[in-house]
Amino acid sequence: MKPLVSLRGVEKRFGSNPPVLRALDLDVHPGEILTLLGPSGCGKSTTLRLLAGLAAPSGGAIHWADPALQKGLGYVFQDPTLLPWRDVFSNVHLPLQLAGLSREAAAPRVEEALALVGLLNFRQSLPRELSGGMKMRCAIARALVTRPALLLMDEPFAALDEVTRFKLNDELLALKSTLGMTIVFVTHSVAESVFLSHRIVVLAADGGEIVEEIQVNPRAPRDAEYRLGPTFSDLSRHASKALLRAMGEKA
Amino acid sequence: MRVAIEKMREALVAATPPLLAFAAFLALWEWAVWQWGIPAYQLPAPSVIARKLVDDRALLFSSLLVTLSITVQAFLIATVCGVLLALAMAQSKWLARIVAPYAIILQVTPIVAIAPLLLIYLAPQQAVLVCAFLVAFFPILSNTALGLASVDHALLDLFDLYRASAWRRLIYLRAPAALPQFLAGLRIAGGLALIGAIVAELAAGAAGQGSGLAFRIVEAGFRLDIPRMFAALALLSFSGVAIYGALSLLSYLTLRRWHESARGRGF
């Protein structure tokens, strides 16, 4: 299948510092959940920013199967990045508002997105009135309201407690099966990457080279049993070893 | 409704100790003046000042109106100019670089030293207006510029992602994000506008011109009418407090829903 987007020899450097990314080759296939796993500073967030067009590569090329894909993608940041003076509805309305859609015209789509993340009853709440998990759900609804074919997520659950993170992992998979979008997910959590992904790409600490690519059976049911089963622990061990190698230590 | 009543009760409880302290201070003052028989031309008792306020009300309040009207005009002009310049500076780094040093020079130059000079070139009323404008302008400019410039980077990324135009970025992101700093600037500028007006009136008053409240203070001083000096001073003080209170209320009402500064702090 033709990839949605391909990175070829992509390099990114900031000023005269050593490059964050040195010749990264990566394909994102339609419908998959691809996780970029790696230690801090390995360039995984930078890769997402390059895909989103928030930064330009210093070298190499990014090929899109359809250039409209990049314009319509969804992005979930590390922090919820909600506008504190807007209520939940208005925050989710924002991307459509910036595209020129009035509140009334956008209402059905905003409400649909809010229903997807279970925040319909909180549409008039302000961000400060929401828990950390609810804020992140609101950010996800905002990313989904434009109905993106590709969703980029930059360690969205890293700041949440484990119970909430598990819950949001489950919810994300449910959203994925409802909406079918492709997801590129950045994390430094081995467990999260194994639970969510169809494919895990482990990036090296220095220069973001691909240390290993781990395939996960996309049809395996992802439920509480999966988290406790032998497949999950085998894959976790495998990914942990790759992560150690990525950090330059002997596995 | 119940919450509002509860809040008012809390505010009353909070205001009681300072009000009691002020009443005690006035009582002590009154007592000391009578006890030692201090003449009114040295230190008038509070009751004498209060009587003076009532007796001279026509003169004092018409003068207060002159001072306040200039203060408000200067404050409004400073707000419009400060915000417009801050917006222009947020759009153009070059303009910001050119303007910033002059804004700072203007701010650090003592207004007392500028006032006599302004009086040479302008009519007294205009000089007072310009003087009040000059001191009120800088805090609004610097606070608004700071607010516009210190928007969360992730939020700017978000607007980049959705390819927001400069105009939409301004009205949906930068302007609301700058509101708390802008309102803090307004609170400072309100008090400063009054000070600027008074300083210019004093300078003009020394030259025998003007009709504002500061001029009444100077005039009463010449006549050794000390109670009237105190009465005029009390009116100015009260006006300053009222301006600060009104602007604090505006800030509270605008920000109370979402900004930490308006939540749980009373100063």
Coordinates of C-alpha atoms in Angstrom, one line a residue:
Chain A
M1 CA 0.0 0.0 0.0
K2 CA 1.3 3.5 -0.8
P3 CA 2.3 5.4 2.3
L4 CA 0.4 8.5 3.3
V5 CA 3.6 10.3 3.9
S6 CA 7.3 9.3 3.5
L7 CA 10.3 11.0 5.0
R8 CA 13.5 10.5 3.0
G9 CA 16.9 11.4 4.5
V10 CA 15.2 14.0 6.6
E11 CA 17.6 16.1 8.6
K12 CA 16.8 18.7 11.2
R13 CA 19.3 20.9 13.0
F14 CA 18.9 24.0 15.2
G15 CA 21.6 26.6 14.7
S16 CA 25.1 25.2 14.9
N17 CA 24.1 22.4 17.3
P18 CA 24.5 18.7 16.3
P19 CA 21.5 17.6 14.2
V20 CA 18.5 16.4 16.1
L21 CA 17.6 14.2 13.2
R22 CA 20.3 12.8 10.9
A23 CA 18.9 11.3 7.7
L24 CA 15.6 9.8 8.9
D25 CA 13.7 7.5 6.6
L26 CA 10.2 6.7 7.7
D27 CA 6.9 5.8 6.0
V28 CA 3.5 6.3 7.6
H29 CA 1.0 3.8 6.2
P30 CA -2.8 4.5 5.9
G31 CA -4.8 3.2 8.8
E32 CA -1.9 2.3 11.1
I33 CA -1.1 3.4 14.6
L34 CA 2.6 4.2 14.4
T35 CA 4.5 4.9 17.6
L36 CA 7.8 6.8 17.8
L37 CA 9.5 5.6 20.9
G38 CA 12.7 7.0 22.2
P39 CA 14.6 8.7 25.0
S40 CA 14.2 12.5 25.6
G41 CA 15.9 14.5 22.8
C42 CA 15.9 11.8 20.2
G43 CA 13.9 13.9 17.8
K44 CA 10.5 12.2 18.0
S45 CA 8.6 15.4 18.8
T46 CA 10.7 17.2 16.1
T47 CA 9.5 14.5 13.6
L48 CA 5.9 15.3 14.4
R49 CA 6.5 19.0 14.0
L50 CA 8.1 18.4 10.6
L51 CA 5.1 16.3 9.6
A52 CA 2.7 19.0 10.8
G53 CA 4.6 21.7 8.9
L54 CA 5.3 23.5 12.2
A55 CA 9.0 23.3 11.3
A56 CA 10.9 22.9 8.1
P57 CA 13.5 20.1 7.5
S58 CA 17.1 21.3 7.2
G59 CA 17.7 18.5 4.6
G60 CA 15.9 15.6 2.9
A61 CA 12.4 15.5 1.7
I62 CA 8.9 14.8 2.9
H63 CA 6.5 13.3 0.3
W64 CA 2.8 13.4 0.9
A65 CA 0.5 11.0 -1.1
D66 CA -2.0 13.9 -1.1
P67 CA -0.8 17.4 -0.1
A68 CA -4.3 18.2 1.3
L69 CA -3.6 15.6 4.0
Q70 CA -1.0 17.8 5.7
K71 CA -3.3 20.8 5.7
G72 CA -6.1 18.9 7.3
L73 CA -4.2 16.9 9.9
G74 CA -5.0 16.9 13.6
Y75 CA -2.4 17.5 16.3
V76 CA -2.5 16.8 20.0
F77 CA 0.2 18.6 21.9
Q78 CA 2.0 17.5 25.1
D79 CA -0.1 20.0 27.1
P80 CA -3.8 20.3 26.4
T81 CA -3.1 23.9 25.1
L82 CA -6.7 25.0 25.7
L83 CA -7.6 28.7 25.6
P84 CA -8.4 29.4 29.3
W85 CA -10.9 32.1 28.5
R86 CA -13.0 29.8 26.3
D87 CA -15.4 27.1 27.4
V88 CA -15.1 23.6 26.1
F89 CA -17.4 24.1 23.2
S90 CA -15.6 27.2 22.0
N91 CA -12.2 25.6 22.4
V92 CA -13.3 22.7 20.2
H93 CA -14.9 25.1 17.8
L94 CA -11.6 27.0 17.3
P95 CA -10.2 25.1 14.3
L96 CA -13.5 25.5 12.4
Q97 CA -13.7 29.1 13.5
L98 CA -10.2 29.7 12.1
A99 CA -11.4 28.1 8.8
G100 CA -14.3 30.6 8.8
L101 CA -17.1 28.5 10.1
S102 CA -19.6 30.3 12.4
R103 CA -20.6 28.9 15.8
E104 CA -24.0 27.9 14.5
A105 CA -22.7 26.3 11.3
A106 CA -20.0 24.4 13.3
A107 CA -22.3 23.3 16.1
P108 CA -23.2 19.8 14.8
R109 CA -19.6 18.9 14.2
V110 CA -18.4 20.4 17.5
E111 CA -21.1 18.4 19.4
E112 CA -20.2 15.3 17.5
A113 CA -16.5 15.6 18.5
L114 CA -17.5 16.3 22.1
A115 CA -19.8 13.3 22.1
L116 CA -16.9 11.1 20.9
V117 CA -14.8 12.0 23.9
G118 CA -17.7 12.1 26.4
L119 CA -17.6 15.8 27.1
L120 CA -21.0 16.8 25.7
N121 CA -22.3 17.6 29.2
F122 CA -19.3 19.8 29.9
R123 CA -19.6 22.0 26.8
Q124 CA -20.0 25.1 28.9
S125 CA -17.2 24.4 31.4
L126 CA -14.0 26.3 31.4
P127 CA -10.7 24.5 31.2
R128 CA -9.9 25.3 34.8
E129 CA -13.0 23.4 35.9
L130 CA -11.8 20.2 34.2
S131 CA -9.5 17.5 35.4
G132 CA -6.2 16.8 33.6
G133 CA -7.8 13.8 31.8
M134 CA -10.8 15.9 30.7
K135 CA -8.6 18.7 29.4
M136 CA -6.8 16.2 27.3
R137 CA -10.1 14.8 26.0
C138 CA -11.1 18.3 25.1
A139 CA -7.8 18.7 23.2
I140 CA -8.4 15.4 21.4
A141 CA -12.0 16.6 20.4
R142 CA -10.5 19.8 19.0
A143 CA -8.0 17.8 17.0
L144 CA -10.8 15.5 15.7
V145 CA -13.3 18.2 14.9
T146 CA -11.7 18.8 11.5
R147 CA -12.1 15.1 10.7
P148 CA -8.4 14.6 10.0
A149 CA -7.2 11.5 8.1
L150 CA -4.0 11.8 10.0
L151 CA -3.7 12.5 13.7
L152 CA -0.4 13.4 15.3
M153 CA -0.1 13.0 19.0
D154 CA 3.0 14.3 21.0
E155 CA 3.2 12.5 24.3
P156 CA -0.4 13.5 25.1
F157 CA -0.8 11.4 28.2
A158 CA 2.6 11.8 29.7
A159 CA 1.5 14.2 32.4
L160 CA -1.5 12.1 33.5
D161 CA -1.7 9.5 36.3
E162 CA -1.5 5.9 35.3
V163 CA -5.2 5.1 35.8
T164 CA -6.3 8.1 33.6
R165 CA -3.6 7.2 31.1
F166 CA -4.9 3.6 30.8
K167 CA -8.5 4.9 30.4
L168 CA -7.5 7.4 27.7
N169 CA -5.5 4.7 25.9
D170 CA -8.6 2.6 25.7
E171 CA -10.7 5.6 24.6
L172 CA -8.1 6.4 21.9
L173 CA -8.3 2.9 20.5
A174 CA -12.1 3.1 20.5
L175 CA -12.0 6.4 18.6
K176 CA -9.6 4.9 16.2
S177 CA -11.9 2.0 15.4
T178 CA -14.9 4.4 15.0
L179 CA -13.1 7.0 12.8
G180 CA -10.4 4.9 11.2
M181 CA -7.8 7.7 11.0
T182 CA -4.1 7.1 10.8
I183 CA -2.3 7.9 14.1
V184 CA 1.4 8.8 14.7
F185 CA 1.9 8.7 18.4
V186 CA 5.0 9.9 20.2
T187 CA 5.8 8.5 23.7
H188 CA 8.6 7.5 26.0
S189 CA 6.5 4.9 27.7
V190 CA 7.2 1.3 26.5
A191 CA 3.9 0.0 27.9
E192 CA 1.9 2.7 26.1
S193 CA 3.6 2.0 22.8
V194 CA 3.1 -1.7 23.0
F195 CA -0.6 -1.3 24.0
L196 CA -1.5 1.2 21.3
S197 CA 0.6 0.5 18.3
H198 CA 0.6 -1.5 15.1
R199 CA 4.2 -0.6 14.6
I200 CA 6.8 0.8 17.0
V201 CA 9.8 2.7 15.7
V202 CA 12.5 3.1 18.2
L203 CA 14.7 6.2 17.6
A204 CA 18.3 6.6 18.9
A205 CA 19.1 9.3 21.5
D206 CA 21.7 10.8 19.3
G207 CA 20.6 11.9 15.8
G208 CA 17.3 10.0 15.7
E209 CA 18.4 7.0 13.7
I210 CA 16.0 4.1 13.7
V211 CA 17.3 1.5 16.2
E212 CA 14.6 -1.0 15.6
E213 CA 11.2 -1.4 14.1
I214 CA 8.8 -3.7 16.0
Q215 CA 5.6 -5.0 14.4
V216 CA 2.6 -5.6 16.7
N217 CA -0.3 -7.7 15.4
P218 CA -2.9 -5.0 14.6
R219 CA -5.8 -7.5 15.0
A220 CA -4.8 -8.5 18.6
P221 CA -7.7 -7.3 20.8
R222 CA -6.4 -4.5 23.1
D223 CA -8.1 -4.9 26.4
A224 CA -7.2 -5.5 30.1
E225 CA -6.4 -9.1 29.3
Y226 CA -3.9 -8.0 26.6
R227 CA -2.1 -5.8 29.1
L228 CA -1.6 -8.9 31.4
G229 CA -0.9 -11.5 28.7
P230 CA 2.4 -13.0 27.5
T231 CA 2.4 -11.2 24.1
F232 CA 2.3 -7.9 25.8
S233 CA 5.1 -8.8 28.2
D234 CA 7.2 -10.3 25.4
L235 CA 6.8 -7.2 23.2
S236 CA 7.5 -4.9 26.2
R237 CA 10.7 -6.7 27.0
H238 CA 11.7 -6.5 23.3
A239 CA 10.9 -2.8 23.1
S240 CA 12.6 -2.1 26.4
K241 CA 15.8 -3.7 25.1
A242 CA 15.6 -1.6 21.9
L243 CA 15.1 1.5 24.1
L244 CA 18.2 0.7 26.1
R245 CA 20.1 0.3 22.8
A246 CA 18.7 3.6 21.7
M247 CA 20.1 5.2 24.8
G248 CA 23.5 3.9 23.9
E249 CA 23.6 1.2 26.6
K250 CA 24.2 -2.5 26.2
A251 CA 20.9 -4.5 26.3
Chain B
M1 CA -27.6 35.0 44.8
R2 CA -26.6 33.3 48.0
V3 CA -23.0 33.1 46.8
A4 CA -23.1 36.9 46.1
I5 CA -24.4 37.6 49.6
E6 CA -21.8 35.4 51.1
K7 CA -19.0 37.2 49.1
M8 CA -20.3 40.6 50.2
R9 CA -20.3 39.4 53.8
E10 CA -16.7 38.2 53.3
A11 CA -15.7 41.5 51.8
L12 CA -17.3 43.4 54.7
V13 CA -15.4 41.2 57.2
A14 CA -12.2 41.8 55.4
A15 CA -12.8 45.6 55.3
T16 CA -13.7 46.0 58.9
P17 CA -10.2 45.9 60.6
P18 CA -8.7 48.6 58.3
L19 CA -11.8 50.8 58.6
L20 CA -11.7 50.5 62.4
A21 CA -8.0 51.4 62.4
F22 CA -8.8 54.5 60.3
A23 CA -11.6 55.5 62.7
A24 CA -9.2 55.0 65.7
F25 CA -6.6 57.2 63.9
L26 CA -9.1 60.0 63.3
A27 CA -10.3 59.8 66.9
L28 CA -6.7 60.0 68.2
W29 CA -6.0 63.0 65.9
E30 CA -9.2 64.7 67.0
W31 CA -8.4 64.1 70.7
A32 CA -4.8 65.3 70.4
V33 CA -5.8 68.6 68.7
W34 CA -8.3 69.4 71.5
Q35 CA -6.1 68.0 74.3
W36 CA -3.1 70.2 73.4
G37 CA -5.2 73.1 71.9
I38 CA -3.4 73.0 68.6
P39 CA -4.6 75.9 66.5
A40 CA -6.3 75.1 63.1
Y41 CA -3.6 76.9 61.1
Q42 CA -1.1 74.4 62.4
L43 CA -3.1 71.2 62.4
P44 CA -6.9 71.3 62.0
A45 CA -8.9 68.5 63.7
P46 CA -10.7 66.0 61.4
S47 CA -14.0 67.5 62.4
V48 CA -12.8 71.0 61.2
I49 CA -11.7 69.5 57.9
A50 CA -15.0 67.8 57.5
R51 CA -16.9 71.1 58.2
K52 CA -14.6 72.8 55.7
L53 CA -15.4 70.2 53.1
V54 CA -19.1 71.0 53.5
D55 CA -18.8 74.7 53.7
D56 CA -16.5 75.0 50.7
R57 CA -18.2 72.3 48.7
A58 CA -19.1 74.5 45.7
L59 CA -15.5 75.6 45.2
L60 CA -13.8 72.4 46.1
F61 CA -16.1 70.1 44.1
S62 CA -16.1 72.3 41.0
S63 CA -12.3 72.2 41.2
L64 CA -12.3 68.4 41.7
L65 CA -14.4 68.1 38.6
V66 CA -11.9 70.1 36.6
T67 CA -9.0 67.9 37.8
L68 CA -11.0 64.6 37.3
S69 CA -12.2 65.5 33.9
I70 CA -8.6 66.2 32.7
T71 CA -7.5 63.0 34.4
V72 CA -10.1 60.9 32.7
Q73 CA -9.4 62.5 29.3
A74 CA -5.7 61.9 29.7
F75 CA -6.3 58.3 30.8
L76 CA -8.6 57.5 27.9
I77 CA -6.2 59.0 25.3
A78 CA -3.3 57.2 27.0
T79 CA -5.3 53.9 26.8
V80 CA -6.1 54.3 23.1
C81 CA -2.5 55.4 22.2
G82 CA -0.8 52.8 24.4
V83 CA -2.9 49.9 23.0
L84 CA -2.5 51.0 19.4
L85 CA 1.2 51.4 19.7
A86 CA 1.6 48.1 21.6
L87 CA -0.4 46.4 18.8
A88 CA 1.8 48.0 16.1
M89 CA 5.0 47.0 18.1
A90 CA 3.7 43.4 18.3
Q91 CA 3.4 43.3 14.5
S92 CA 6.7 44.9 13.8
K93 CA 9.9 44.2 15.7
W94 CA 11.6 47.1 14.0
L95 CA 9.0 49.5 15.3
A96 CA 9.4 48.0 18.8
R97 CA 13.2 48.5 18.6
I98 CA 12.8 52.1 17.6
V99 CA 10.0 53.0 20.1
A100 CA 11.2 51.2 23.2
P101 CA 14.2 53.5 24.2
Y102 CA 12.1 56.6 23.8
A103 CA 9.2 55.1 25.8
I104 CA 11.7 54.3 28.6
I105 CA 13.3 57.8 28.5
L106 CA 9.9 59.3 28.8
Q107 CA 9.1 57.0 31.7
V108 CA 12.3 57.6 33.7
T109 CA 12.3 61.4 33.2
P110 CA 10.6 62.9 36.4
I111 CA 7.3 64.4 35.3
V112 CA 7.9 67.2 37.9
A113 CA 10.7 68.4 35.7
I114 CA 8.8 68.3 32.4
A115 CA 5.7 70.2 33.7
P116 CA 7.2 73.7 33.9
L117 CA 8.5 73.2 30.4
L118 CA 5.1 72.2 29.0
L119 CA 3.6 75.3 30.6
I120 CA 5.9 77.4 28.5
Y121 CA 4.6 76.0 25.2
L122 CA 1.0 75.1 26.1
A123 CA -2.0 76.7 27.7
P124 CA -2.3 75.5 31.4
Q125 CA -5.2 73.1 30.8
Q126 CA -3.4 71.6 27.8
A127 CA -0.2 71.3 29.7
V128 CA -2.0 69.5 32.5
L129 CA -3.6 67.1 30.0
V130 CA -0.3 66.3 28.3
C131 CA 1.4 65.8 31.6
A132 CA -1.2 63.4 32.8
F133 CA -1.1 61.6 29.5
L134 CA 2.7 61.2 29.6
V135 CA 2.7 59.4 32.9
A136 CA -0.3 57.3 32.2
F137 CA 0.8 56.2 28.7
F138 CA 3.9 54.2 29.6
P139 CA 2.4 51.5 31.9
I140 CA -0.4 50.9 29.4
L141 CA 2.1 50.6 26.5
S142 CA 4.6 48.4 28.3
N143 CA 2.1 46.1 30.0
T144 CA 0.1 45.6 26.8
A145 CA 3.2 45.0 24.8
L146 CA 4.4 42.5 27.3
G147 CA 1.0 40.7 27.3
L148 CA 0.9 40.6 23.5
A149 CA 4.5 39.2 23.4
S150 CA 4.2 36.6 26.1
V151 CA 1.6 34.3 24.6
D152 CA 2.2 30.6 25.3
H153 CA 4.3 29.1 22.5
A154 CA 2.3 26.0 22.2
L155 CA -0.8 28.1 21.6
L156 CA 1.0 29.9 18.8
D157 CA 1.9 26.5 17.3
L158 CA -1.8 25.6 17.5
F159 CA -2.7 28.7 15.5
D160 CA 0.2 28.0 13.1
L161 CA -1.2 24.5 12.6
Y162 CA -4.6 25.9 11.5
R163 CA -2.9 28.5 9.4
A164 CA -4.6 31.4 11.2
S165 CA -4.3 34.8 9.6
A166 CA -2.5 37.5 11.6
W167 CA -5.8 39.2 12.3
R168 CA -7.5 36.1 13.7
R169 CA -4.4 35.3 15.7
L170 CA -4.6 38.8 17.2
I171 CA -8.3 38.7 18.1
Y172 CA -8.6 35.1 19.1
L173 CA -5.3 34.6 20.8
R174 CA -3.0 37.6 21.5
A175 CA -5.6 40.1 22.6
P176 CA -7.4 37.9 25.1
A177 CA -4.1 36.5 26.3
A178 CA -2.8 40.1 26.9
L179 CA -5.9 41.2 28.7
P180 CA -4.6 40.5 32.3
Q181 CA -1.5 42.5 31.8
F182 CA -3.4 45.2 29.9
L183 CA -5.8 45.6 32.9
A184 CA -2.9 45.6 35.4
G185 CA -1.4 48.5 33.3
L186 CA -4.8 50.3 33.4
R187 CA -4.8 50.1 37.2
I188 CA -1.4 51.6 37.4
A189 CA -2.1 54.2 34.8
G190 CA -5.3 55.4 36.4
G191 CA -3.5 56.5 39.6
L192 CA -0.6 57.9 37.6
A193 CA -2.9 60.0 35.4
L194 CA -4.2 61.7 38.6
I195 CA -0.7 62.3 39.9
G196 CA 0.4 63.7 36.5
A197 CA -2.6 66.1 36.4
I198 CA -1.9 67.2 40.0
V199 CA 1.8 67.8 39.4
A200 CA 1.1 69.9 36.3
E201 CA -1.6 71.8 38.2
L202 CA 0.9 72.5 41.0
A203 CA 3.4 73.8 38.5
A204 CA 0.7 75.9 36.8
G205 CA -0.7 77.0 40.2
A206 CA 2.7 78.3 41.3
A207 CA 2.5 80.6 38.3
G208 CA -0.9 81.8 39.4
Q209 CA -2.9 79.9 36.7
G210 CA -5.4 77.1 36.7
S211 CA -8.5 76.1 38.5
G212 CA -8.1 72.4 39.5
L213 CA -7.9 71.0 43.0
A214 CA -4.1 71.2 43.2
F215 CA -4.4 74.9 42.4
R216 CA -6.8 75.2 45.4
I217 CA -4.2 73.6 47.6
V218 CA -1.6 76.1 46.5
E219 CA -4.0 79.0 46.8
A220 CA -5.2 77.9 50.3
G221 CA -1.5 77.6 51.3
F222 CA -0.9 81.2 50.3
R223 CA -3.9 82.2 52.4
L224 CA -2.8 80.0 55.4
D225 CA -6.2 78.3 55.1
I226 CA -4.8 75.0 56.3
P227 CA -8.2 73.3 56.8
R228 CA -9.0 73.8 53.2
M229 CA -5.6 72.4 52.2
F230 CA -6.5 69.3 54.1
A231 CA -10.0 69.2 52.7
A232 CA -8.7 69.4 49.1
L233 CA -6.0 66.7 49.9
A234 CA -8.7 64.4 51.3
L235 CA -10.8 64.8 48.1
L236 CA -7.7 64.0 46.0
S237 CA -6.9 61.0 48.1
F238 CA -10.5 59.8 47.8
S239 CA -10.5 60.3 44.1
G240 CA -7.3 58.2 43.7
V241 CA -8.9 55.4 45.8
A242 CA -12.1 55.6 43.7
I243 CA -10.1 55.4 40.4
Y244 CA -8.1 52.4 41.6
G245 CA -11.3 50.8 42.9
A246 CA -13.2 51.3 39.7
L247 CA -10.3 49.9 37.6
S248 CA -9.8 46.9 40.0
L249 CA -13.5 46.2 39.6
L250 CA -13.3 46.3 35.9
S251 CA -10.3 44.0 36.0
Y252 CA -12.1 41.6 38.3
L253 CA -15.3 41.5 36.2
T254 CA -13.4 40.9 33.0
L255 CA -11.1 38.2 34.3
R256 CA -13.0 36.5 37.1
R257 CA -14.2 33.6 35.0
W258 CA -10.8 32.4 33.9
H259 CA -7.7 34.2 35.2
E260 CA -6.0 33.4 38.4
S261 CA -5.3 37.0 39.3
A262 CA -9.0 37.7 39.7
R263 CA -9.6 34.5 41.7
G264 CA -8.9 34.4 45.4
R265 CA -6.9 37.6 45.8
G266 CA -8.3 40.9 46.9
F267 CA -5.4 43.4 46.3

